[in-house]
Coordinates of C-alpha atoms and ligand atoms in Angstrom, one line a residue:
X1 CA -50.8 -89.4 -44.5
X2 CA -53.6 -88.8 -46.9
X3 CA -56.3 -86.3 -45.8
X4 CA -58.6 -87.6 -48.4
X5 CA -61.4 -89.2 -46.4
X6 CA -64.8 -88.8 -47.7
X7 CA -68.0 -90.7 -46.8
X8 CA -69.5 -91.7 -50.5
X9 CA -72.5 -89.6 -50.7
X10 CA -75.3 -92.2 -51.2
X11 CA -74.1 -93.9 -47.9
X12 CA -74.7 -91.0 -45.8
X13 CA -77.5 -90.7 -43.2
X14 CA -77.8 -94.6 -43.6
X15 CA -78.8 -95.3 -40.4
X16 CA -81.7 -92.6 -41.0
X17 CA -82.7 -94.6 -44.1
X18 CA -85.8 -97.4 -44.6
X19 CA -84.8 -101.2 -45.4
X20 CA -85.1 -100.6 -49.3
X21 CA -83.2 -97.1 -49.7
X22 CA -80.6 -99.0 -47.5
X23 CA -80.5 -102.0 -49.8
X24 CA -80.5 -99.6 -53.2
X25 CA -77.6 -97.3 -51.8
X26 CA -75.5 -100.8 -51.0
X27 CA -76.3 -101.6 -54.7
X28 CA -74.7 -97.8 -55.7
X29 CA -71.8 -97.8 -53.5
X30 CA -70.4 -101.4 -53.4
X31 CA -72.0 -103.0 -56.8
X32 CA -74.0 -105.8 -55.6
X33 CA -75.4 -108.0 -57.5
X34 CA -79.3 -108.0 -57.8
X35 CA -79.7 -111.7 -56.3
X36 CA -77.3 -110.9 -53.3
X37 CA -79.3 -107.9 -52.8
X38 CA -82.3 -110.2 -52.9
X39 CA -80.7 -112.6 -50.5
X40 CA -80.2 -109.6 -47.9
X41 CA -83.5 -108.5 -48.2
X42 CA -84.9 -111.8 -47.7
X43 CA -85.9 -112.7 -43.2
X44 CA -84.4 -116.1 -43.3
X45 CA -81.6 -116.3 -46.0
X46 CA -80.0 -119.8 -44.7
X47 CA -82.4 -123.0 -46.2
X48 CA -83.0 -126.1 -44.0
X49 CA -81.2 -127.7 -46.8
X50 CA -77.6 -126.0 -46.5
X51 CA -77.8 -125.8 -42.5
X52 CA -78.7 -129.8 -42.7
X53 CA -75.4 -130.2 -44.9
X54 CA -73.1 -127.8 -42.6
X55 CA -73.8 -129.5 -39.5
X56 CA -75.2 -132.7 -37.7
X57 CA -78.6 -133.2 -36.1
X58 CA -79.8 -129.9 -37.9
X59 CA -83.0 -127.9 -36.7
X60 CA -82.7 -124.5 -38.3
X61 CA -80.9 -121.8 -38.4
X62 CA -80.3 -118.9 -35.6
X63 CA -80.5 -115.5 -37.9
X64 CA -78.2 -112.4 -36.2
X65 CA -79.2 -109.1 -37.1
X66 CA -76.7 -107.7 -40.4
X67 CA -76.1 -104.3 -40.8
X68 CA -73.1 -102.0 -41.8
X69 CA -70.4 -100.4 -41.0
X70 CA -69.7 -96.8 -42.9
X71 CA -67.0 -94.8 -43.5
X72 CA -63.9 -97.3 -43.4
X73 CA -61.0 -96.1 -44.9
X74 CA -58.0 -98.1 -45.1
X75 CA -54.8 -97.4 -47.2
X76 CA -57.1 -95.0 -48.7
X77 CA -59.8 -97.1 -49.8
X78 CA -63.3 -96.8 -48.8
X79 CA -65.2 -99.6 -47.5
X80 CA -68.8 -100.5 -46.5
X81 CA -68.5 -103.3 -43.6
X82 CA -71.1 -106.2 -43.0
X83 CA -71.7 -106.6 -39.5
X84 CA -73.3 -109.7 -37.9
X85 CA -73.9 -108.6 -34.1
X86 CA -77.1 -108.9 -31.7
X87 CA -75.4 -106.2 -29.7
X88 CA -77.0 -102.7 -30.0
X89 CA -74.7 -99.9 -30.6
X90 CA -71.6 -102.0 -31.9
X91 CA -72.6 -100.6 -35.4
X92 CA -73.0 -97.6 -34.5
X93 CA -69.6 -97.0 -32.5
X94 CA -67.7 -98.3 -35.2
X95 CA -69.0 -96.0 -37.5
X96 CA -68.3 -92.8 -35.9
X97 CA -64.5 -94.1 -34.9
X98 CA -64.0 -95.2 -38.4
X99 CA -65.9 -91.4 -39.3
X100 CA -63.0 -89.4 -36.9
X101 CA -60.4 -91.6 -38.1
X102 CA -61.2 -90.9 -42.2
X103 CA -61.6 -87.3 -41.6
X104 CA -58.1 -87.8 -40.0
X105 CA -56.2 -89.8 -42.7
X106 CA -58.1 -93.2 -42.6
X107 CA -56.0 -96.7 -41.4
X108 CA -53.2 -97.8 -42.6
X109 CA -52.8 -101.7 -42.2
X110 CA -50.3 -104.5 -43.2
X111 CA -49.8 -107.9 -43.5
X112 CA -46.2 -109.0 -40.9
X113 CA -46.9 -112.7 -42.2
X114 CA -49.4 -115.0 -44.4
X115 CA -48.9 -118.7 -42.3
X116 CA -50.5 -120.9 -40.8
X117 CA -48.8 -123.1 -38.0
X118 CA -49.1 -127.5 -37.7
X119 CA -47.8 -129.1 -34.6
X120 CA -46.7 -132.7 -34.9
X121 CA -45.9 -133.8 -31.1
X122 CA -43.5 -136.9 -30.5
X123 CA -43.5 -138.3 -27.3
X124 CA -41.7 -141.5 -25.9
X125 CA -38.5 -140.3 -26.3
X126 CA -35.9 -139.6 -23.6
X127 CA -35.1 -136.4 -23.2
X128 CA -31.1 -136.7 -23.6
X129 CA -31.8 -137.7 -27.2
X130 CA -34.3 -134.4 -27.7
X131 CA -30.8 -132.6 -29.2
X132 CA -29.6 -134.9 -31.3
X133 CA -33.5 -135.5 -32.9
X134 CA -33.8 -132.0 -33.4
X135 CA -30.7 -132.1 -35.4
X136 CA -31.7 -135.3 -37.6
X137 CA -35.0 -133.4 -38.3
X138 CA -33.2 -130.1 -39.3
X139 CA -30.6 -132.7 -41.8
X140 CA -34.2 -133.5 -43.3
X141 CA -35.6 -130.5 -43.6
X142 CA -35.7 -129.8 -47.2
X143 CA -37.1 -133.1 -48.2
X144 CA -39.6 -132.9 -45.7
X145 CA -41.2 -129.7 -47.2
X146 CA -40.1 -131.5 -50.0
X147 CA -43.1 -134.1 -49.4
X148 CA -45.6 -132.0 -47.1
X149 CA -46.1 -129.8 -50.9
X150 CA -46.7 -133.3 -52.7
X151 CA -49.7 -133.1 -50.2
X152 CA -51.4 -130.2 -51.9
X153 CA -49.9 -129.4 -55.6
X154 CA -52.3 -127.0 -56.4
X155 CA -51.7 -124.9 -53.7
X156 CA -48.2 -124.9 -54.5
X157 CA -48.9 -123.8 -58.0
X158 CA -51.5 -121.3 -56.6
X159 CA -48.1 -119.6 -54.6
X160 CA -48.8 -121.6 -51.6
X161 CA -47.5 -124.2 -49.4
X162 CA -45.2 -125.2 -46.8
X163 CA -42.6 -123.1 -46.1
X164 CA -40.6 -124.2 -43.1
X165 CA -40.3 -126.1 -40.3
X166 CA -39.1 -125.6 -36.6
X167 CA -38.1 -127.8 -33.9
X168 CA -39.6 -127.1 -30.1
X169 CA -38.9 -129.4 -27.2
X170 CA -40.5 -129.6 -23.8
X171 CA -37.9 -131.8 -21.8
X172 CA -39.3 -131.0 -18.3
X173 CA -43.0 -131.5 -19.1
X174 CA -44.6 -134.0 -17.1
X175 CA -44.4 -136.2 -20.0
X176 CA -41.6 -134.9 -21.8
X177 CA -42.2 -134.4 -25.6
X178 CA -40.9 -132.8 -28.9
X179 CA -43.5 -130.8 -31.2
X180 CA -42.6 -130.3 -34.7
X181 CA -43.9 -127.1 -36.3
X182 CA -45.0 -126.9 -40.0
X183 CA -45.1 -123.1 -41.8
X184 CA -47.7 -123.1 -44.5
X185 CA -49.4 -120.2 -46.3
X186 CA -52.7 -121.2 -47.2
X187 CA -53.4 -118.1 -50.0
X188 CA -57.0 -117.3 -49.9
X189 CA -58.0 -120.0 -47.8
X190 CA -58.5 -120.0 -43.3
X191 CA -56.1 -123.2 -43.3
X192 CA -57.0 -125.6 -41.0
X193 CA -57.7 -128.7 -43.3
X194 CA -54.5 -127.6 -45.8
X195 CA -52.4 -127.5 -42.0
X196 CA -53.9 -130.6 -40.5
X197 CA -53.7 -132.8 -43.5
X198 CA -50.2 -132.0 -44.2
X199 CA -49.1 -132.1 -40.3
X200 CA -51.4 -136.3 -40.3
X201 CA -49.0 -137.0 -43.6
X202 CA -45.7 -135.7 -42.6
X203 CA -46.3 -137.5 -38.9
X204 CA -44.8 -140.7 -40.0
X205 CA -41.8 -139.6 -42.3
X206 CA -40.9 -137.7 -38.9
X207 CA -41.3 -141.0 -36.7
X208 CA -39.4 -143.0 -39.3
X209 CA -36.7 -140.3 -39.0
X210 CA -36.5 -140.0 -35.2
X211 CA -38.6 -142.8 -33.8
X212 CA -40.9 -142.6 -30.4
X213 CA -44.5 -142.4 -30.8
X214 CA -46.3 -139.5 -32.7
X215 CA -48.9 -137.8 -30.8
X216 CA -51.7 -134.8 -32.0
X217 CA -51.1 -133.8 -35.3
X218 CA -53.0 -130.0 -35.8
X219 CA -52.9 -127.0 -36.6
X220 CA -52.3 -124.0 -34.1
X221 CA -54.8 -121.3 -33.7
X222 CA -52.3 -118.8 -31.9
X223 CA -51.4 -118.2 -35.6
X224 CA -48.5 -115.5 -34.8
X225 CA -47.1 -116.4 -38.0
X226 CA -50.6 -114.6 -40.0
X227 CA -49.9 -111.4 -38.1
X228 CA -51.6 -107.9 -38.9
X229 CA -50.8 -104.5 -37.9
X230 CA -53.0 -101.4 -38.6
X231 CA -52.1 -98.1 -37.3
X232 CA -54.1 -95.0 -37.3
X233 CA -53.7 -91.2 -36.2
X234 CA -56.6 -89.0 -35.4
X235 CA -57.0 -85.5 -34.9
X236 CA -57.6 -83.9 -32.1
X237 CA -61.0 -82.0 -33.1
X238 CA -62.3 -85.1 -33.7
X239 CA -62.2 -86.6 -30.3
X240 CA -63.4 -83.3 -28.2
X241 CA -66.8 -83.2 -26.6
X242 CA -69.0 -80.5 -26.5
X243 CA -72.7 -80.9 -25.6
X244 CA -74.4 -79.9 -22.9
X245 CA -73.5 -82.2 -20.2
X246 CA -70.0 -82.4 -21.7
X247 CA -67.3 -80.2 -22.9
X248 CA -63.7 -81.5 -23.0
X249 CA -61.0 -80.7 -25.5
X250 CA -59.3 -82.8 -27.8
X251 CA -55.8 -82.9 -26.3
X252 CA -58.0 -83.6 -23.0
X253 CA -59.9 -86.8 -24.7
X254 CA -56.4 -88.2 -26.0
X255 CA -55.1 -88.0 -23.0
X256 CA -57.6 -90.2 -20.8
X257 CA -57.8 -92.4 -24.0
X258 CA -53.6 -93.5 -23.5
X259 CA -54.5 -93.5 -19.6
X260 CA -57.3 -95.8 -20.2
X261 CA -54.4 -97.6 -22.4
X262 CA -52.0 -98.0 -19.7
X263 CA -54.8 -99.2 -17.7
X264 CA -55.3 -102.4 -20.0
X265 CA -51.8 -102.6 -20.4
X266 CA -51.2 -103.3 -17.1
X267 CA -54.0 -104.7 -15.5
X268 CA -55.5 -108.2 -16.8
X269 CA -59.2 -107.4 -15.6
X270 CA -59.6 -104.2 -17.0
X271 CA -57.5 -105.9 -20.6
X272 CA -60.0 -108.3 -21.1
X273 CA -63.1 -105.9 -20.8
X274 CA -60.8 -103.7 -23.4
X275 CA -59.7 -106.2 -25.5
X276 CA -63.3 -107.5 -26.0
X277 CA -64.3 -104.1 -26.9
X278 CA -61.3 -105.1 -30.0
X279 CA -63.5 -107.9 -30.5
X280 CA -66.6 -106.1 -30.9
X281 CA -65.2 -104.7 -34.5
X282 CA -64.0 -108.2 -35.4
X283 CA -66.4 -110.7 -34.6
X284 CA -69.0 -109.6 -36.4
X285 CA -67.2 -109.0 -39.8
X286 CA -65.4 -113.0 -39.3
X287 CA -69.1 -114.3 -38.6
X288 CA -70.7 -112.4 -41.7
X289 CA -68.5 -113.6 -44.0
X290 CA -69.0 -117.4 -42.8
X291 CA -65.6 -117.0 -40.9
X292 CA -64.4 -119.5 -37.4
X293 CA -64.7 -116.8 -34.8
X294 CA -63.5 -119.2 -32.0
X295 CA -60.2 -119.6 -33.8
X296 CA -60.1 -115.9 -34.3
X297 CA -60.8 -115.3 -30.3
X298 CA -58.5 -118.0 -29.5
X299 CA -55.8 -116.5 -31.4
X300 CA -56.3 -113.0 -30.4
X301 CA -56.7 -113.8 -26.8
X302 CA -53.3 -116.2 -26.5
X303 CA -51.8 -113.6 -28.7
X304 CA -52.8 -110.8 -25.9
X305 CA -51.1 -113.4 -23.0
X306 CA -47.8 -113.3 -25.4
X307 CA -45.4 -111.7 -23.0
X308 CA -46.4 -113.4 -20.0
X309 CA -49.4 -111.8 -18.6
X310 CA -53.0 -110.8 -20.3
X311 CA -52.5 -107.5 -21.5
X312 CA -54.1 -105.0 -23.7
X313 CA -54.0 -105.4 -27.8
X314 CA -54.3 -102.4 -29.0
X315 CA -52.1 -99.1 -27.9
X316 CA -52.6 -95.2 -27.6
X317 CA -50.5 -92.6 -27.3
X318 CA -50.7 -88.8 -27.6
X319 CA -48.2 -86.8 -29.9
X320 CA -48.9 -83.4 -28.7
X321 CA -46.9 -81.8 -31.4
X322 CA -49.1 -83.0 -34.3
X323 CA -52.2 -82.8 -32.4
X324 CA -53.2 -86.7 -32.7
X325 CA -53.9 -89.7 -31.0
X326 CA -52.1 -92.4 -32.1
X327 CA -53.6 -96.1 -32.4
X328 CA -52.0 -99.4 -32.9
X329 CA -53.1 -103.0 -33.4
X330 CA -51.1 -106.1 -34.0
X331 CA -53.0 -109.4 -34.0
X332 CA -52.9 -112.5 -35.7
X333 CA -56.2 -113.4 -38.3
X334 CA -56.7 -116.5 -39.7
X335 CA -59.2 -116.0 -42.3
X336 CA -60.5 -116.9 -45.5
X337 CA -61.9 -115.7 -48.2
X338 CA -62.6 -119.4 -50.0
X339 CA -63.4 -122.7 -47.8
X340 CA -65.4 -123.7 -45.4
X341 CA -69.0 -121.9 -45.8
X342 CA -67.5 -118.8 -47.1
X343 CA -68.9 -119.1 -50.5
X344 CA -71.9 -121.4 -50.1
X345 CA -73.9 -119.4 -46.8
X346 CA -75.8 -117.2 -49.2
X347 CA -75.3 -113.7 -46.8
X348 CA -71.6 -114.7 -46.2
X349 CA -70.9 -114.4 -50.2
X350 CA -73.2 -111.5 -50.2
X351 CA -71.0 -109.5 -47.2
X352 CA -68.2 -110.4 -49.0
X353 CA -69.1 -108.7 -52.1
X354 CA -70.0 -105.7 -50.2
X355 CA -66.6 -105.7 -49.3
X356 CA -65.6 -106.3 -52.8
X357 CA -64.5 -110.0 -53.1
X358 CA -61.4 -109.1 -51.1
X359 CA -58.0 -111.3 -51.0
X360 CA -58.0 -112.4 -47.2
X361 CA -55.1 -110.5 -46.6
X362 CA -57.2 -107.7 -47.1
X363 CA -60.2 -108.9 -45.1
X364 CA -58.2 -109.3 -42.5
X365 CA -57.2 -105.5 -42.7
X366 CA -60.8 -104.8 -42.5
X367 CA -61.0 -107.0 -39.4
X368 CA -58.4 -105.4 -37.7
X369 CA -59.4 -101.8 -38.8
X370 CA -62.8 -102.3 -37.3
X371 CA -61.4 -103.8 -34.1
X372 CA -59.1 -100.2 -33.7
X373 CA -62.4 -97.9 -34.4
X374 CA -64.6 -100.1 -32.1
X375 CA -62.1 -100.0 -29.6
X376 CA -61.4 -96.0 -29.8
X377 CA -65.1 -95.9 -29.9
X378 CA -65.8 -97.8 -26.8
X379 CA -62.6 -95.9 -25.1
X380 CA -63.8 -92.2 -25.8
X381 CA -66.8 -93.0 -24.4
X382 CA -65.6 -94.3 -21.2
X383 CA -62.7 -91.3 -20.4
X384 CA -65.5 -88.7 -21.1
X385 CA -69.8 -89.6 -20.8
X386 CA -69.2 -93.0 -19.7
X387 CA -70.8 -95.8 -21.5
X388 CA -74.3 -96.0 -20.6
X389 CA -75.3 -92.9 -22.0
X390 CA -75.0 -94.1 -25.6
X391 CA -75.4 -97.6 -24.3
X392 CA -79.3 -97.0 -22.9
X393 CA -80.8 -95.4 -25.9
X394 CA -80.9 -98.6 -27.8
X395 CA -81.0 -101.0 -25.0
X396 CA -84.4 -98.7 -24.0
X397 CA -85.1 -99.9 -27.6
X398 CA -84.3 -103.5 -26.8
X399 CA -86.5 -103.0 -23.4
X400 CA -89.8 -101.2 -25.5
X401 CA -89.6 -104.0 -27.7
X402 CA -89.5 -106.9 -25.0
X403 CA -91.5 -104.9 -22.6
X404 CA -94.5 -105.7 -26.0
X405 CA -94.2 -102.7 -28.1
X406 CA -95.2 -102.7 -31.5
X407 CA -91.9 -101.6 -34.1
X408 CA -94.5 -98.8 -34.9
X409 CA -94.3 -97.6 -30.9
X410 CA -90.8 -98.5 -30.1
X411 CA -89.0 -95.5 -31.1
X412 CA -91.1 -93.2 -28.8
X413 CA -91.5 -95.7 -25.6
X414 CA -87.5 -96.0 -26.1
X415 CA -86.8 -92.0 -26.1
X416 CA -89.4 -91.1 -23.1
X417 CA -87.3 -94.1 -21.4
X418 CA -84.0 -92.1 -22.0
X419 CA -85.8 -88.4 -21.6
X420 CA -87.3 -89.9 -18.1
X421 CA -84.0 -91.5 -16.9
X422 CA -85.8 -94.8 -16.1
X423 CA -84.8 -97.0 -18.8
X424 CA -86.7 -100.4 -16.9
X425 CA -89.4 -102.7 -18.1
X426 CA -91.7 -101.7 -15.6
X427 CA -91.3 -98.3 -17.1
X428 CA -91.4 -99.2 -20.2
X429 CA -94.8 -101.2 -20.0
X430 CA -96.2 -98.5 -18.4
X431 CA -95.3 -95.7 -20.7
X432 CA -96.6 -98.3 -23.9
X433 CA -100.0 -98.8 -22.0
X434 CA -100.5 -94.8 -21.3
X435 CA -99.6 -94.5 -24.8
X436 CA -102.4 -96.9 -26.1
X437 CA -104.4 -95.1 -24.3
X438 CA -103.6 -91.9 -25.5
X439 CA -104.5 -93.3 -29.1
X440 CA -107.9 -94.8 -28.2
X441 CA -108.6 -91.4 -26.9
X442 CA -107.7 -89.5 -29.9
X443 CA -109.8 -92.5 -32.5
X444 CA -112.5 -92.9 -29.7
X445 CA -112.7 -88.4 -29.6
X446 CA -115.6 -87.2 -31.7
X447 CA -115.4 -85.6 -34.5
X448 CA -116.4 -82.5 -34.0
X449 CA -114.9 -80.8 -37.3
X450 CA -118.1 -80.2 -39.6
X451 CA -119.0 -77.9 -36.3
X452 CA -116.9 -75.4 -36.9
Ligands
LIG501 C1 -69.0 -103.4 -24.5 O1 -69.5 -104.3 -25.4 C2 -67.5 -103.2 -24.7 C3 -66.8 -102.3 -23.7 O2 -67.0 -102.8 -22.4 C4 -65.4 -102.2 -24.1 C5 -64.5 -101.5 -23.1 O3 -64.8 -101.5 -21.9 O4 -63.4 -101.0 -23.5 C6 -67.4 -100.9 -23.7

């Protein structure tokens, strides 16, 4: 594994710099162009105009905040990671996993599978004949992919298209049916209208083949055809504690990380609560580069449910010898890097040049790599301080700000919250009001200088 992890000097302390020394170091490290740039500096980047023409009965838009991730590393390439997340402290978590997992070797992710799945569904016929159907379908199987890549030539010529097809049969249903499945890789794009087009034009070639009556014709979104696995080892020294509430080792940390492992593993309550901590590094990269999150939740979810109960995603283990944790993440994506709004919401096309026009093979690495850190992220914090403790200093931002502080007060209503251990809005409006106060009295205070 390579040991070669570096954050790129102009990115570091970025959370300690202002909106326009963030903006020129993004323009250093990742290239961007100067009218991206301008779109990310810009309040509301989405025009009446462009929301009207993406959905119906349009009012506006509903900005999140977007910020990003540092120190990514994956197959030993660096990346700087849009974000698009209300949630305070996502960004930050992410970052410092990603940070102990570069100084340890970075992630190391692949692509298991690039397609997309169609379902055609036959119903009406009787279940005796579901065999020999199934075999009449499998006789026609060549020209029926054949016909489904008439459907889209230049996919075909772009590499793409359907590959194959596969015969499932649900004979004790209530309503007993046959579903056809259609394997297509889509290339660069998510899939959905390439699968559903070719699944509403291949219906009746099936019909005419087998008869009965064709039902839904649509894609799939448990996409475990479009898998991803990333994988990633981290030190030991990265993952002790040692402040003054808290001192454990390493080997201690790793530990109560595969514990908390076998925890979601095993019990579906404590899984979901895990898995959406998964989430928490994916979401926000699918919905910043104009990506369909719900299909990506679906998928993950359903995935998670694959062997018969809810269970954890990701896995930890602890190889003593070696002195590392172990992560793994396999999960299917079903993203694009063209289609849909990808390329025409001006901050999705901005994010993804930040990430350097990626293929969405490798945008889906980047997805999955950010859903390990968050997750290690969220999980060292829970075996050792607990959550909260990270957790409260920026919700007591959240509270200052709600609670009517100005931005210029925020930061010191939100640490005398923490420092105070009362992080409520009772607290917090009283600590803004004592420090108005504080400042009349200081402007209000004579001058008494030319005294002296
Ligand atoms: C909070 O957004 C996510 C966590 O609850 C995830 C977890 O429990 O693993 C902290």
């Amino acid at each position: 594994m390579s040991r070669s992890g570096k954050t790129d000097p102009v990115l570091r302390g970025f959370y300690k710099k202002t909106r326009g020394e963030r903006l020129d170091a993004l323009k250093a490290a990742c290239s961007v162009p100067i009218d991206q740039l301008r779109v990310l500096s810009q309040d509301a980047s989405l025009s009446f105009d462009l929301a009207n023409l993406f959905i119906e009965n349009a009012l506006g838009s509903h900005p999140l905040p977007l910020g990003v991730v540092t120190n990514l590393q994956i197959n030993d390439k660096n990346y700087v990671v849009p974000f698009a997340v209300e949630e305070s402290s996502v960004i930050a978590a992410a970052s410092n996993a990603s940070k102990w997992v570069m100084e340890s070797g970075g992630f190391h992710a692949e692509c298991l599978g690039r397609e997309m799945i169609g379902q055609i569904q036959i119903l009406d016929l009787d279940p005796n004949e579901f065999e020999n159907a199934a075999a009449k379908i499998k006789l026609a199987t060549v020209d029926l992919i054949d016909f489904a890549n008439l459907v889209h030539p230049r996919l075909r010529m772009r590499g793409g298209g359907t590959r194959s097809i596969e015969i499932r049969s649900f004979p004790k249903a209530e309503i007993p049916f046959m579903v056809v499945h259609v394997h297509l890789d889509p290339k660069e794009a998510m899939g959905a209208n390439l699968v559903n087009t070719v699944c509403e034009k291949l219906a009746p070639k099936i019909q005419e083949i087998v008869g009965g009556r064709i039902g839904l014709r649509i894609l799939s979104n448990l996409a475990d055809r479009r898998l991803f696995r990333v994988r990633c080892e981290v030190d030991f020294k990265q993952l002790e504690i040692n402040d003054a509430e808290f001192q454990l080792s390493g080997l201690e940390v790793a530990k109560r990380i595969h514990e908390a492992y076998v925890f979601a593993k095993n019990d579906s309550y404590r899984a979901t609560t895990h898995n959406k901590g998964i989430m928490n590094g994916i979401d926000p990269v699918v919905i910043a580069t104009g990506n369909d999150w719900r299909a990506v939740e679906a998928g993950a979810h359903a995935f998670a449910a694959r062997n018969g109960h809810y269970e954890s995603l990701s896995k930890w283990t602890v190889d003593t010898a070696n002195e590392v944790l172990k992560g793994e993440l396999l999960l299917p994506l079903q993203l694009g890097t063209v289609g849909g709004i990808t390329r025409l919401h001006p901050t999705s096309k901005a994010a993804l040049q930040i990430l350097g026009n990626p293929s969405s093979e490798e945008l889906s690495m980047i997805c999955l790599s950010c859903g390990l850190a968050s997750n290690l992220a969220a999980l060292r914090a829970l075996v050792t301080t607990g959550i909260q403790r990270g957790h409260m200093k920026l919700h007591a931002k959240n509270l200052a700000l709600a609670a009517g502080a100005k931005p210029d007060e925020v930061e010191q209503v939100a640490m005398e919250l923490v420092i105070n251990q009362n992080v409520s809005a009772s607290a917090a409006e009283s600590l803004i009001q004592s420090l108005r106060e504080k400042s009349k009295t200081r402007v209000d205070a004579p001058n008494n200088s030319h005294e002296l």
